[in-house]
Each structure stands twice: as C-alpha cells, then as structure tokens.
Short mmCIF file of C-alpha atoms and ligand atoms in Angstrom, two decimals:
data_model
loop_
_atom_site.label_atom_id
_atom_site.label_comp_id
_atom_site.label_asym_id
_atom_site.label_seq_id
_atom_site.Cartn_x
_atom_site.Cartn_y
_atom_site.Cartn_z
CA MET U 19 45.01 -0.20 10.75
CA SER U 20 42.34 -0.12 8.11
CA SER U 21 39.23 -2.20 8.61
CA ILE U 22 39.06 -2.97 4.89
CA LEU U 23 41.28 -5.71 3.55
CA LYS U 24 41.95 -6.19 -0.15
CA GLU U 25 43.23 -9.52 -1.34
CA ARG U 26 44.32 -10.44 -4.83
CA ARG U 27 43.73 -13.96 -6.02
CA ASP U 28 43.59 -15.35 -9.56
CA GLY U 29 43.94 -11.84 -10.93
CA ARG U 30 40.86 -10.63 -9.06
CA THR U 31 40.46 -8.42 -6.04
CA PHE U 32 38.45 -9.54 -3.03
CA LEU U 33 37.22 -7.22 -0.31
CA LEU U 34 36.90 -8.06 3.36
CA THR U 35 35.78 -5.97 6.31
CA ARG U 36 36.80 -6.56 9.88
CA ASN U 37 33.80 -8.09 11.68
CA LEU U 38 32.60 -5.80 14.43
CA ALA U 39 30.16 -8.45 15.70
CA THR U 40 32.53 -11.36 16.05
CA GLY U 41 31.10 -14.72 15.06
CA LYS U 42 27.92 -13.24 13.56
CA ARG U 43 26.83 -13.18 9.95
CA VAL U 44 24.37 -10.65 8.53
CA TYR U 45 23.44 -12.38 5.28
CA ASN U 46 25.25 -15.40 3.87
CA GLU U 47 28.71 -13.86 3.66
CA ASP U 48 31.76 -15.90 4.70
CA LEU U 49 33.62 -15.35 7.93
CA VAL U 50 37.36 -15.72 7.53
CA VAL U 51 40.31 -15.18 9.84
CA ARG U 52 43.46 -13.22 8.89
CA ASP U 53 46.26 -12.78 11.41
CA GLY U 54 43.95 -13.82 14.20
CA VAL U 55 41.26 -11.30 13.26
CA GLU U 56 37.83 -12.17 11.90
CA TYR U 57 36.69 -10.61 8.64
CA ARG U 58 33.52 -10.82 6.54
CA THR U 59 33.71 -11.20 2.78
CA TRP U 60 32.18 -8.26 0.95
CA ASP U 61 30.53 -9.15 -2.34
CA PRO U 62 30.50 -6.39 -5.00
CA PHE U 63 27.57 -8.09 -6.70
CA ARG U 64 25.52 -7.61 -3.56
CA SER U 65 26.81 -4.29 -2.35
CA LYS U 66 27.11 -1.21 -4.52
CA LEU U 67 29.63 0.36 -2.18
CA ALA U 68 31.93 -2.64 -2.59
CA ALA U 69 31.44 -2.39 -6.35
CA ALA U 70 32.32 1.31 -6.28
CA ILE U 71 35.47 0.68 -4.26
CA LEU U 72 36.59 -2.01 -6.68
CA LYS U 73 35.99 0.45 -9.49
CA GLY U 74 38.17 3.11 -7.93
CA LEU U 75 36.20 4.96 -5.25
CA PRO U 76 38.75 6.17 -2.65
CA GLU U 77 38.69 4.06 0.49
CA ASP U 78 39.28 6.92 2.88
CA ILE U 79 35.84 8.52 2.61
CA ILE U 80 34.29 6.33 5.29
CA THR U 81 36.87 5.88 8.03
CA LYS U 82 37.30 4.36 11.46
CA GLY U 83 35.54 6.40 14.15
CA GLY U 84 33.59 8.46 11.59
CA LYS U 85 29.86 9.16 11.43
CA VAL U 86 27.64 8.14 8.53
CA LEU U 87 24.00 8.83 7.76
CA TYR U 88 22.81 5.90 5.66
CA LEU U 89 19.54 6.46 3.75
CA GLY U 90 17.83 3.31 2.46
CA THR U 91 19.57 0.59 4.47
CA SER U 92 17.15 -2.07 3.25
CA THR U 93 17.98 -5.28 5.14
CA GLY U 94 21.41 -3.90 6.00
CA THR U 95 23.78 -5.75 3.69
CA THR U 96 25.93 -2.75 2.83
CA ALA U 97 25.19 -0.94 6.07
CA SER U 98 26.71 -3.81 8.05
CA HIS U 99 30.00 -3.45 6.18
CA VAL U 100 29.92 0.31 6.72
CA SER U 101 29.44 -0.43 10.42
CA ASP U 102 32.48 -2.72 10.28
CA ILE U 103 34.55 0.05 8.70
CA LEU U 104 33.44 2.67 11.23
CA GLY U 105 34.31 0.35 14.06
CA GLU U 106 33.91 1.05 17.75
CA GLY U 107 33.47 4.74 18.38
CA GLY U 108 31.97 5.27 14.94
CA LEU U 109 28.29 5.92 14.27
CA LEU U 110 25.92 4.76 11.57
CA VAL U 111 22.45 6.30 11.56
CA GLY U 112 20.44 3.94 9.36
CA VAL U 113 17.15 5.03 7.81
CA GLU U 114 14.73 2.69 6.05
CA PHE U 115 11.03 3.27 5.58
CA ALA U 116 9.76 -0.17 4.53
CA PRO U 117 8.99 -2.11 7.73
CA ARG U 118 9.45 -5.52 6.13
CA VAL U 119 13.09 -4.97 5.28
CA ALA U 120 13.75 -2.72 8.26
CA ARG U 121 12.95 -5.66 10.52
CA GLU U 122 16.02 -7.56 9.36
CA PHE U 123 18.13 -4.46 9.57
CA VAL U 124 17.09 -3.89 13.19
CA GLU U 125 17.40 -7.53 14.26
CA LYS U 126 20.57 -8.50 12.50
CA VAL U 127 22.47 -5.26 12.30
CA ALA U 128 21.34 -2.63 14.81
CA ARG U 129 20.80 -5.06 17.70
CA GLU U 130 24.19 -6.66 17.17
CA ARG U 131 26.25 -3.53 16.63
CA LYS U 132 26.69 -0.74 19.11
CA ASN U 133 27.61 1.79 16.45
CA VAL U 134 24.29 1.48 14.61
CA ILE U 135 21.14 3.49 15.36
CA PRO U 136 18.13 2.44 13.26
CA TYR U 137 15.15 4.51 12.19
CA VAL U 138 12.04 3.29 10.43
CA ALA U 139 11.47 6.62 8.77
CA ASP U 140 11.16 8.41 5.46
CA ALA U 141 14.31 10.09 4.22
CA ARG U 142 12.06 13.02 3.36
CA ASN U 143 11.75 13.77 7.09
CA PRO U 144 15.29 14.27 8.37
CA GLU U 145 13.99 15.86 11.59
CA LYS U 146 12.96 12.35 12.67
CA TYR U 147 16.55 11.17 12.92
CA ALA U 148 18.52 14.38 13.43
CA ILE U 149 20.66 13.21 16.32
CA SER U 150 24.12 14.19 15.14
CA ARG U 151 25.98 15.81 12.29
CA VAL U 152 27.85 13.31 10.14
CA ASP U 153 30.95 13.07 7.98
CA VAL U 154 29.25 11.17 5.19
CA VAL U 155 25.71 10.95 3.84
CA TYR U 156 25.22 7.70 1.94
CA CYS U 157 22.05 7.62 -0.09
CA ASP U 158 20.64 4.59 -1.90
CA ILE U 159 16.86 4.97 -1.94
CA ALA U 160 16.05 4.50 -5.63
CA GLN U 161 13.55 7.35 -5.78
CA PRO U 162 13.11 9.64 -8.79
CA ASP U 163 13.70 12.70 -6.59
CA GLN U 164 16.44 11.14 -4.51
CA THR U 165 19.09 13.73 -5.39
CA ALA U 166 16.90 16.45 -3.93
CA ILE U 167 16.22 14.27 -0.88
CA ALA U 168 19.94 13.60 -0.43
CA MET U 169 20.80 17.30 -0.69
CA ASP U 170 18.14 18.20 1.84
CA ASN U 171 19.65 15.68 4.27
CA CYS U 172 23.12 17.04 3.64
CA LYS U 173 21.98 20.57 4.26
CA ARG U 174 20.66 19.64 7.67
CA LEU U 175 23.01 16.93 8.81
CA LEU U 176 26.26 16.87 6.87
CA LYS U 177 29.29 18.52 8.45
CA GLU U 178 31.01 21.34 6.62
CA GLY U 179 33.38 19.71 4.13
CA GLY U 180 31.68 16.31 4.49
CA SER U 181 31.00 13.87 1.66
CA LEU U 182 27.93 12.65 -0.14
CA LEU U 183 27.86 9.19 -1.69
CA LEU U 184 24.85 8.94 -3.94
CA VAL U 185 23.86 5.72 -5.67
CA VAL U 186 22.07 6.56 -8.89
CA LYS U 187 19.89 3.93 -10.49
CA ALA U 188 19.16 5.30 -13.93
CA ARG U 189 15.92 3.38 -14.34
CA SER U 190 14.36 4.73 -11.22
CA ILE U 191 14.90 8.27 -12.44
CA ASP U 192 14.02 7.90 -16.08
CA VAL U 193 13.19 4.56 -17.68
CA VAL U 194 13.80 5.61 -21.25
CA LYS U 195 16.75 7.97 -21.12
CA ASP U 196 20.27 6.76 -21.69
CA PRO U 197 21.78 6.01 -18.25
CA ARG U 198 24.84 8.18 -18.97
CA THR U 199 22.57 11.14 -19.63
CA VAL U 200 20.81 10.52 -16.34
CA PHE U 201 24.12 10.35 -14.44
CA GLU U 202 25.28 13.56 -16.11
CA GLU U 203 22.03 15.33 -15.19
CA GLU U 204 22.31 14.31 -11.56
CA ARG U 205 25.91 15.48 -11.51
CA ARG U 206 24.87 18.88 -12.83
CA ARG U 207 22.05 19.07 -10.34
CA LEU U 208 24.58 18.65 -7.53
CA GLU U 209 27.06 21.09 -9.02
CA GLY U 210 24.30 23.61 -9.53
CA SER U 211 23.68 23.48 -5.78
CA GLY U 212 27.30 24.13 -4.89
CA TYR U 213 28.62 20.58 -4.51
CA ARG U 214 31.96 19.54 -5.91
CA VAL U 215 31.51 16.31 -7.76
CA ARG U 216 34.74 14.33 -7.34
CA SER U 217 33.79 11.31 -9.38
CA VAL U 218 30.94 9.52 -11.11
CA ILE U 219 31.70 5.82 -11.04
CA GLU U 220 29.69 3.43 -13.15
CA LEU U 221 29.10 0.16 -11.35
CA SER U 222 29.12 -2.26 -14.27
CA PRO U 223 29.72 -5.16 -14.46
CA PHE U 224 28.49 -5.54 -10.88
CA GLU U 225 25.28 -3.56 -11.36
CA LYS U 226 23.72 -2.56 -14.64
CA ASP U 227 22.88 1.11 -15.25
CA HIS U 228 23.97 2.23 -11.80
CA ALA U 229 26.52 4.83 -10.80
CA MET U 230 28.02 6.08 -7.55
CA ILE U 231 28.41 9.82 -7.38
CA TYR U 232 30.98 11.07 -4.90
CA ALA U 233 30.61 14.73 -4.02
CA THR U 234 31.79 17.05 -1.31
CA ARG U 235 30.46 20.29 0.02
CA MET W 5 21.28 20.65 15.48
CA THR W 6 22.86 21.58 18.72
CA ALA W 7 25.97 20.22 20.43
CA GLU W 8 27.37 16.89 19.33
CA PRO W 9 26.03 14.01 21.41
CA THR W 10 28.45 12.14 23.66
CA GLU W 11 29.04 8.41 23.38
CA GLU W 12 26.78 7.93 26.38
CA ASP W 13 23.98 9.97 24.81
CA LEU W 14 24.31 7.90 21.68
CA GLN W 15 23.92 4.60 23.53
CA SER W 16 20.72 5.73 25.18
CA ILE W 17 19.41 7.17 21.91
CA ARG W 18 20.29 3.88 20.27
CA LEU W 19 18.25 1.80 22.71
CA GLU W 20 15.29 4.12 22.36
CA SER W 21 15.50 4.07 18.59
CA ILE W 22 15.68 0.30 18.48
CA GLN W 23 12.53 0.10 20.57
CA ALA W 24 10.71 2.68 18.48
CA ALA W 25 11.77 0.90 15.29
CA GLU W 26 10.58 -2.45 16.60
CA GLU W 27 7.29 -0.90 17.61
CA ALA W 28 6.82 0.53 14.10
CA ILE W 29 7.65 -2.85 12.60
CA ARG W 30 5.27 -4.67 14.91
CA GLU W 31 2.52 -2.28 14.01
CA ALA W 32 3.07 -2.81 10.30
CA SER W 33 3.23 -6.57 10.78
CA SER W 34 -0.16 -6.65 12.47
CA ARG W 35 -1.36 -6.53 8.85
CA PRO W 36 -4.13 -3.96 9.15
CA ASP W 37 -5.19 -4.90 5.62
CA LEU W 38 -6.18 -8.39 6.77
CA HIS W 39 -8.29 -6.88 9.53
CA LEU W 40 -9.95 -4.72 6.93
CA VAL W 41 -10.64 -7.77 4.80
CA GLN W 42 -12.44 -9.36 7.76
CA ALA W 43 -14.28 -6.14 8.52
CA ILE W 44 -15.67 -5.68 5.02
CA GLN W 45 -16.86 -9.28 4.99
CA ALA W 46 -18.39 -8.82 8.42
CA LEU W 47 -20.08 -5.72 7.05
CA ASP W 48 -21.55 -7.63 4.14
CA ASP W 49 -22.62 -10.49 6.45
CA THR W 50 -24.22 -8.05 8.85
CA ASP W 51 -26.09 -6.42 5.98
CA LYS W 52 -27.53 -9.77 5.07
CA TYR W 53 -28.59 -10.66 8.64
CA LEU W 54 -30.02 -7.21 9.01
CA ASN W 55 -32.15 -7.60 5.92
CA VAL W 56 -33.39 -11.02 6.86
CA THR W 57 -34.15 -10.05 10.44
CA ALA W 58 -35.87 -6.78 9.64
CA THR W 59 -37.95 -8.42 6.93
CA ARG W 60 -39.01 -11.18 9.30
CA ALA W 61 -39.94 -8.69 12.03
CA SER W 62 -41.94 -6.66 9.55
CA GLU W 63 -43.77 -9.68 8.18
CA TRP W 64 -44.58 -11.01 11.63
CA TYR W 65 -45.72 -7.64 12.92
CA GLY W 66 -47.79 -7.31 9.75
CA LEU W 67 -50.18 -9.97 11.06
CA HIS W 68 -51.11 -7.48 13.74
CA PHE W 69 -50.80 -4.10 12.01
CA PRO W 70 -50.48 -4.65 8.25
CA GLU W 71 -51.34 -1.05 7.38
CA LEU W 72 -48.25 0.20 9.19
CA THR W 73 -45.85 -2.29 7.65
CA GLN W 74 -47.19 -1.38 4.22
CA MET W 75 -46.87 2.30 4.87
CA MET W 76 -43.28 2.24 6.08
CA GLN W 77 -40.67 2.10 3.33
CA ASP W 78 -37.81 2.05 5.75
CA ASN W 79 -37.57 -1.25 7.58
CA ILE W 80 -35.19 0.12 10.20
CA ALA W 81 -37.55 2.94 11.12
CA LEU W 82 -40.36 0.39 11.29
CA CYS W 83 -38.33 -1.87 13.58
CA LYS W 84 -37.61 1.10 15.78
CA MET W 85 -41.36 1.76 16.16
CA ILE W 86 -42.12 -1.86 16.90
CA SER W 87 -39.38 -2.03 19.47
CA ASP W 88 -40.17 1.34 21.09
CA ILE W 89 -43.94 1.35 20.98
CA GLY W 90 -45.12 -2.22 20.82
CA GLY W 91 -48.70 -3.13 19.95
CA ARG W 92 -50.99 -1.18 17.66
CA GLY W 93 -53.04 0.03 20.59
CA SER W 94 -50.09 1.90 22.07
CA PHE W 95 -49.50 4.15 19.05
CA SER W 96 -50.10 7.81 19.86
CA LYS W 97 -49.30 11.24 18.53
CA GLU W 98 -46.67 11.60 21.26
CA ASN W 99 -44.69 8.46 20.66
CA LEU W 100 -44.82 8.91 16.89
CA GLY W 101 -43.10 12.28 17.24
CA GLY W 102 -39.39 12.77 16.83
CA ARG W 103 -39.09 10.06 14.20
CA GLY W 104 -38.76 12.26 11.19
CA LEU W 105 -42.33 11.54 10.08
CA THR W 106 -44.40 14.29 8.49
CA ASP W 107 -47.56 15.36 10.31
CA LYS W 108 -49.53 13.90 7.48
CA LYS W 109 -47.89 10.55 7.90
CA VAL W 110 -48.50 10.58 11.64
CA GLU W 111 -52.15 11.28 10.95
CA ALA W 112 -52.27 8.41 8.48
CA VAL W 113 -50.74 5.97 10.97
CA LEU W 114 -53.23 6.91 13.67
CA GLU W 115 -56.05 6.70 11.18
CA ALA W 116 -54.91 3.25 10.14
CA LYS W 117 -54.65 2.18 13.75
CA SER W 118 -58.30 2.95 14.40
CA ARG W 119 -59.50 0.98 11.38
CA SER W 120 -56.87 -1.74 11.26
CA LYS W 121 -57.78 -5.07 9.72
CA GLY W 122 -54.92 -6.76 11.56
CA GLY W 123 -55.55 -9.48 14.11
CA GLU W 124 -55.02 -9.42 17.83
CA ILE W 125 -51.61 -10.45 19.15
CA SER W 126 -50.79 -12.07 22.47
CA ASP W 127 -48.31 -10.44 24.85
CA GLY W 128 -45.98 -13.37 24.31
CA ASP W 129 -45.95 -13.02 20.53
CA LEU W 130 -45.68 -9.26 20.73
CA GLY W 131 -42.64 -9.72 22.96
CA ARG W 132 -41.06 -12.04 20.41
CA VAL W 133 -41.62 -9.63 17.53
CA ARG W 134 -40.27 -6.75 19.56
CA ALA W 135 -37.16 -8.71 20.46
CA LEU W 136 -36.63 -9.45 16.78
CA ALA W 137 -37.08 -5.79 15.88
CA LYS W 138 -34.57 -4.87 18.55
CA LEU W 139 -32.10 -7.36 17.14
CA ALA W 140 -32.47 -5.70 13.74
CA LEU W 141 -31.69 -2.35 15.32
CA GLU W 142 -28.58 -3.72 16.94
CA LEU W 143 -27.48 -5.20 13.66
CA SER W 144 -28.05 -1.86 12.03
CA SER W 145 -25.86 -0.04 14.50
CA GLN W 146 -23.21 -2.75 14.21
CA ARG W 147 -23.39 -2.30 10.48
CA ASP W 148 -22.84 1.45 10.77
CA SER W 149 -19.91 0.99 13.07
CA LEU W 150 -18.24 -1.52 10.73
CA ASN W 151 -18.88 0.82 7.87
CA GLY W 152 -17.19 3.68 9.71
CA TYR W 153 -14.22 1.46 10.49
CA VAL W 154 -13.84 0.39 6.86
CA GLU W 155 -14.06 3.99 5.64
CA SER W 156 -11.45 5.35 8.01
CA GLN W 157 -9.08 2.36 7.93
CA MET W 158 -9.11 2.19 4.14
CA LYS W 159 -7.88 5.76 4.02
CA LYS W 160 -4.93 4.79 6.17
CA VAL W 161 -4.12 1.38 4.76
CA ALA W 162 -4.81 1.99 1.08
CA PRO W 163 -5.25 5.72 0.51
CA ASN W 164 -4.84 5.52 -3.25
CA VAL W 165 -7.17 2.58 -3.80
CA THR W 166 -9.72 4.40 -1.64
CA GLU W 167 -9.38 7.54 -3.72
CA VAL W 168 -9.87 5.69 -6.99
CA ALA W 169 -12.34 2.92 -6.09
CA GLY W 170 -13.99 4.21 -2.91
CA ALA W 171 -13.58 2.61 0.50
CA THR W 172 -16.12 -0.22 0.30
CA ILE W 173 -15.37 -1.32 -3.23
CA GLY W 174 -11.65 -1.04 -2.54
CA ALA W 175 -12.04 -3.17 0.56
CA ARG W 176 -14.10 -5.76 -1.33
CA LEU W 177 -11.43 -6.00 -4.01
CA MET W 178 -8.83 -6.45 -1.29
CA ALA W 179 -10.95 -9.17 0.30
CA LYS W 180 -11.34 -11.02 -3.01
CA ALA W 181 -7.62 -10.80 -3.64
CA GLY W 182 -6.79 -11.87 -0.08
CA GLY W 183 -5.00 -8.78 1.18
CA LEU W 184 -3.34 -5.62 -0.06
CA ASP W 185 -0.15 -7.52 -0.85
CA ARG W 186 -2.05 -9.83 -3.18
CA LEU W 187 -4.08 -7.07 -4.77
CA ALA W 188 -0.83 -5.22 -5.46
CA VAL W 189 0.47 -8.03 -7.65
CA LEU W 190 -2.71 -8.73 -9.63
CA PRO W 191 -2.79 -7.61 -13.24
CA ALA W 192 -5.44 -5.03 -14.09
CA SER W 193 -7.27 -7.57 -16.26
CA THR W 194 -7.85 -9.76 -13.21
CA ILE W 195 -8.90 -6.86 -11.01
CA GLN W 196 -11.44 -5.91 -13.66
CA ILE W 197 -13.34 -9.18 -13.21
CA LEU W 198 -12.69 -9.93 -9.54
CA GLY W 199 -15.98 -11.10 -8.12
CA ALA W 200 -17.22 -12.36 -11.50
CA GLU W 201 -15.48 -15.71 -11.27
CA LYS W 202 -18.69 -17.63 -11.89
CA ALA W 203 -19.39 -15.77 -15.10
CA LEU W 204 -15.78 -16.19 -16.15
CA PHE W 205 -15.81 -19.95 -15.70
CA ARG W 206 -19.14 -20.18 -17.42
CA ALA W 207 -17.65 -18.25 -20.31
CA LEU W 208 -14.65 -20.57 -20.44
CA ARG W 209 -16.91 -23.61 -20.43
CA THR W 210 -19.45 -22.53 -22.97
CA GLY W 211 -17.61 -20.06 -25.13
CA ALA W 212 -19.91 -17.23 -24.10
CA ARG W 213 -18.48 -13.75 -23.81
CA PRO W 214 -16.24 -13.24 -20.82
CA PRO W 215 -17.55 -10.85 -18.14
CA LYS W 216 -16.59 -7.20 -18.39
CA HIS W 217 -16.73 -6.44 -14.71
CA GLY W 218 -17.26 -8.03 -11.32
CA ILE W 219 -17.16 -6.06 -8.10
CA LEU W 220 -16.31 -3.01 -10.19
CA PHE W 221 -19.86 -3.02 -11.49
CA GLN W 222 -20.85 -1.56 -8.11
CA HIS W 223 -18.77 1.51 -8.88
CA ASN W 224 -20.95 4.48 -9.79
CA GLU W 225 -18.89 5.26 -12.85
CA VAL W 226 -19.58 1.78 -14.22
CA HIS W 227 -23.21 1.10 -13.43
CA MET W 228 -24.35 4.65 -14.13
CA ALA W 229 -22.68 4.61 -17.53
CA PRO W 230 -24.53 3.60 -20.68
CA LYS W 231 -24.08 -0.07 -21.40
CA TRP W 232 -21.67 0.30 -24.28
CA GLN W 233 -19.22 2.33 -22.20
CA ARG W 234 -19.16 0.07 -19.19
CA GLY W 235 -16.49 -2.35 -20.34
CA LYS W 236 -14.15 0.50 -21.21
CA ILE W 237 -14.78 2.32 -17.97
CA ALA W 238 -14.29 -0.86 -15.95
CA ARG W 239 -11.01 -1.50 -17.73
CA THR W 240 -9.77 2.02 -17.06
CA LEU W 241 -10.78 1.80 -13.42
CA ALA W 242 -9.05 -1.55 -13.09
CA ASN W 243 -5.86 -0.12 -14.57
CA LYS W 244 -5.78 2.74 -12.12
CA ILE W 245 -6.69 0.52 -9.18
CA ALA W 246 -3.80 -1.77 -10.05
CA ILE W 247 -1.42 1.21 -9.98
CA ALA W 248 -3.01 2.56 -6.81
CA ALA W 249 -2.66 -0.78 -5.01
CA ARG W 250 1.00 -0.97 -5.91
CA VAL W 251 1.68 2.53 -4.67
CA ASP W 252 -0.26 1.80 -1.47
CA TYR W 253 1.60 -1.41 -0.83
CA TYR W 254 5.13 -0.39 -1.75
CA ARG W 255 5.15 3.30 -0.98
CA GLY W 256 2.27 3.81 1.41
CA SER W 257 1.68 7.47 0.66
CA ALA W 258 -1.14 9.14 -1.22
CA ASP W 259 -0.49 10.21 -4.79
CA ALA W 260 -3.14 12.53 -6.17
CA SER W 261 -1.96 12.07 -9.74
CA ILE W 262 -3.60 8.63 -10.03
CA LYS W 263 -7.10 9.93 -9.45
CA SER W 264 -6.62 12.90 -11.73
CA ALA W 265 -5.32 10.65 -14.50
CA LEU W 266 -8.41 8.46 -14.01
CA ASP W 267 -10.78 11.41 -14.21
CA LYS W 268 -9.16 12.61 -17.40
CA ARG W 269 -9.38 9.18 -18.97
CA LEU W 270 -13.05 8.74 -17.99
CA GLU W 271 -13.82 12.14 -19.40
CA SER W 272 -12.36 11.19 -22.74
CA ILE W 273 -14.17 7.83 -22.84
CA LYS W 274 -17.49 9.53 -22.21
CA GLU W 275 -16.76 12.06 -24.91
CA ARG W 276 -15.48 9.59 -27.45
CA TYR W 277 -18.19 6.95 -27.00
CA LYS W 278 -21.10 9.33 -26.48
CA ASP W 279 -23.25 7.57 -29.00
CA PRO W 280 -24.31 3.96 -28.88
CA PRO W 281 -22.49 1.80 -31.39
CA PRO W 282 -24.46 0.64 -34.46
CA ARG W 283 -26.28 -2.61 -33.74
CA LYS W 284 -24.35 -5.65 -34.73
CA PRO W 285 -26.11 -8.10 -37.02
CA GLU W 286 -27.36 -11.21 -35.23
CA ARG W 287 -24.70 -13.80 -34.79
CA ARG W 288 -25.27 -16.75 -37.08
CA GLY W 289 -23.77 -20.15 -37.40
CA PRO W 290 -23.72 -23.07 -34.99
CA PRO W 291 -23.56 -22.32 -31.29
CA PRO W 292 -20.06 -22.58 -29.86
CA ARG W 293 -19.07 -26.07 -28.98
CA GLU W 294 -18.93 -27.20 -25.37
CA GLY W 295 -15.51 -26.86 -23.81
CA ARG W 296 -14.06 -24.66 -26.48
CA PHE W 297 -11.89 -21.78 -25.57
CA PRO W 298 -13.92 -18.61 -25.83
CA ARG W 299 -13.69 -16.45 -28.85
CA ARG W 300 -11.53 -13.48 -28.05
CA GLU W 301 -13.56 -10.42 -27.60
CA LYS W 302 -12.28 -7.83 -30.00
CA THR W 303 -11.47 -4.72 -28.09
CA ARG W 304 -10.65 -1.49 -29.71
CA ARG W 305 -7.79 0.28 -28.06
CA ARG W 306 -7.02 3.94 -28.23
C1 SAM Z 406 18.18 -0.19 -3.50
S1 SAM Z 406 17.57 -0.47 -1.88
C2 SAM Z 406 18.97 -0.21 -0.83
C3 SAM Z 406 19.97 -1.34 -0.80
C4 SAM Z 406 21.04 -1.13 0.28
N1 SAM Z 406 21.55 0.22 0.24
C5 SAM Z 406 22.19 -2.09 0.15
O1 SAM Z 406 23.08 -1.82 -0.68
O2 SAM Z 406 22.22 -3.08 0.89
C6 SAM Z 406 16.60 0.97 -1.60
C7 SAM Z 406 15.91 1.01 -0.26
O3 SAM Z 406 15.50 2.34 0.01
C8 SAM Z 406 14.27 2.33 0.68
N2 SAM Z 406 13.64 3.63 0.47
C9 SAM Z 406 13.07 4.08 -0.66
N3 SAM Z 406 12.60 5.31 -0.49
C10 SAM Z 406 12.88 5.67 0.78
C11 SAM Z 406 12.65 6.84 1.55
N4 SAM Z 406 12.03 7.88 1.02
N5 SAM Z 406 13.06 6.85 2.82
C12 SAM Z 406 13.70 5.79 3.36
N6 SAM Z 406 13.95 4.66 2.67
C13 SAM Z 406 13.54 4.60 1.40
C14 SAM Z 406 13.54 1.17 0.06
O4 SAM Z 406 12.53 0.67 0.93
C15 SAM Z 406 14.65 0.16 -0.18
O5 SAM Z 406 14.77 -0.75 0.88
#
C-alpha cells in the first residue's frame, strides 16, 4: 500500500502522506484519518516535492523502504513527508548547514522519526555524512553551484541506476536570465555528465521560477 | 563506501548523529558574536582605564622623579620601571638593563637621578604609586589578551567583515549594530555613519551637512586619504562591509572576492579623484532654519 494518498475534491487534487509519527505535527499541517490510518496533509505551496508530484512527477521515485539523501532539509517540512513515504525500514539522511533551521529539523523530525538521520553539515563535504549508498539524492540548497554539488554527492553516494531530484531556483543561479534558459542550462550540465534527464517540471503556480529536474544515472 | 549498514548500525549512527547535530546547534546558539561585542567594549573600556591609571601613576611619580617621567614617552614602560625599581635612589645600570633602552638613554636616566629636582617621597606614598603602576601593567596585559581574543574570534565569527574592515573596526561595527545578525540587515548607508549618531542628529536638527563616516573613520583607508576622497572611500567600504556581513551571517564562509572587489574600487577612486576639487564659492544666504530637514548632499555617482 502506498504511503501517499491523492484525493480529489472540488476539481482539485489534495495530497496526504501516512504519518509515521502518529499524533505529531511537524509544522501546521492537518492530521486526518482515512480508514483508521492517520495522514498528514501535504501542501504544494509549502513543499516543492508536493508541487512537482501534482505537476506530474512520477510517484514511484521515492518508495517505501528506500533510502534518500536529502540536501538542504531546512526546518524539515518536505523531509518529514519524505520520511512518511519511506516508512519504517526506510532511511532519510538529512543535511542542513544553517544551525538555526537545523534545530527544528532535529527536534521535530529526526528525534521523532526513526528513519531520519540528521547532519548539520555542508553539502560540499559528503564525507561527513557518507553512511550509506542511497536510491535517491534530493537536492534543494538554492546555491549557484548546486548542480555541481548535487552531482558530486551522487558520484559518491548514489546507487548505480539511482535517481536525482534537483530543485532549481532560477534566481539563485542567475538573477537576470530567463528562468527557462537557466533550467535548460542545468539540464545540459547534467546530460553532459552522463545523466539521463527524465523530466524538467516547472513548479508554477505553486512556486515562481522554480523547476524540479528528475534525472537518473 | 563499504558494506551497507544494517538496521542496527543505522540506529546507533542515528543517535550519535542527533547528538552531534545538537552539539553543533548549541555551539552556534551560544552566539559567539555577542561575546565578541562584549569583548570589544571591554577592550575599549580597558584602554580607557589603562590610560587614566598610567597617567595618574606617572603624574604622581613625577613629584619624586620628574626628569624620568618627562623622558619616558611610553607610559607602560615607565610604569614597569616604577613597579620594578621603586624610588629614584634605587635606579642602577643593572636594573635599567633589559628594558629596550639605548645605552645613551640609560646614561641619561642615571645622570638625571643624580641631579634630580624631585622631592623626597615617603615609603607609604612610594608604595601607593607602585601599586598604581602595577595596576596599569595588569590592565595593559588584560588589554592585550582581549585584543588577541577579538582578533582571533573575529576571523572565525565574521571572516569577511574582518578581511574588509579589520578585526577591531569590524567588532566595533558589530557592537554598534548589536550583533552580527543586526549588522547583516543594516543598509550600507547606515553602516557608513555608525558611531556618528551625534553628528547625524545635529545635522538633522540644524540642517548642517550629514556626517560622512563614523567608526569607519578609524579605518586606515579613510583617515589616511585626502579629505575630498574620504566620503567616497567610506561609502565604498560601507558597501563592501554590508555584503561581507551578510555573507558571514548567512553563509559563514570566507569569500575572497569581496576584498578584491574593494581593493579594485579603492584603486579607481584614488586614481579618479587624485586632485582636490576646485574650491566651492562661500555659501551665501540666510543660515538654515532650525528644525529643517537637511539639504541633501549632492553626491556624484560613477
Ligand atoms: C530552499 S531551502 C530548502 C527547503 C526544503 N527543502 C523544503 O522544501 O522544506 C534551502 C536550504 O538549503 C540550505 N543550504 C544551502 N546551502 C547549503 C549547503 N551547501 N549545504 C547544506 N545546506 C545548504 C539552506 O540553509 C536552506 O535551509
């Protein structure tokens, strides 16, 4: 059974993830019960992964029992839903270098969820958190050189045939260029390094000038 | 990467990682910048006490051996002599050695001793002066230790501000702003005149020209520059410090490009404004009215 639930209401789709930490909230999401199981609502305006899924990203990239390296967890909004999806037996290695936001991630997400291992570290130093190879590298660090950082992490820690999910924020790479041009350049950068880019999904209307690049190796 | 970790391995790694993460967070939340802010103020306080104390010791001791206090430029070295040697009568070639004095100076001190016009001093008063001199020495070593702390901590806490402004000036700016977090959100125009609040309010009240620099005046590049360049240099410095503070606060790592951009900009200011501007004709007309908003200073931009 999938840990993501999609519900259609009033012509719109709503996402829910099965709550791994029953009874606990991470931010101010709603807890709801379906068929005796508790779920957390997953807001695409607050989570770029939810936005990408609603805009067509396949749901079977991150799966139950899988392992994910999450770069740039921030306070853990999206990471907590990824943890829900991975479920018991899954693993989320969460990396965030700003102590102020990492505090919430550690307190509210890592402490409450057995499948989460937190690191207050720079994604430029993968040796600091190299504990296991993973099925997916998820990268949302809003740095101008983040594609290079993501690829370096993949090289060291992504399993053969694994996936990279890369959130591209056009403005953090080039403030003046047209966002589409930026997305296209990042795609080519990945392809030039031997990745297969499966899709480039723009996240509007949920996020302006953002895209999710899905690539495999 | 070696073998895949087992579930058991992962749980023990997880607990360790949580502890390490919490430790890192605790360390960051001890706000080393606020400790620096206290340290730089303590340094400035200590400087003041040091000056006052050493000056008092010198003046007091001058009643007894005025020739020596006049001869010694360096108050700290003088205090060290007073504390080590004591009364005029005890000065000798031996105990004047090892103080970095030239032979000629040693001669002069001994010469002065033999013909001193200073008065006698009781043991009690000599003891009091010596205690004061010793206090000055302690303040001086406390001052040096605070200074060392500020220098090394600034490099860790605000490497880019330190690179651009220097450790002490950077720390003073941080103190005025109230912390690195506050400095990081100040506009460059405010940073430029931090420490010149009095002059600014005076300007607002009377319509006089607003100040061009506050703490930044202490920066070599500003006070060594010819007068007509100072405002421009201070503005450039303030711009780069604003960027540096942001990088320090949000990113935390050193970025050499800020300093090199500053150097380039200063170079071009010095080249472009080599010559003093032609003198402006005297301002005429009635003096600005009380309480009026100041006339905007016209600034030429590049
Ligand atoms: C856009 S936010 C991530 C939001 C989060 N993924 C979510 O959807 O809930 C980017 C985060 O990446 C972090 N970050 C930026 N550069 C980093 C680096 N080099 N290493 C680790 N984290 C970094 C920032 O501190 C920030 O919290």
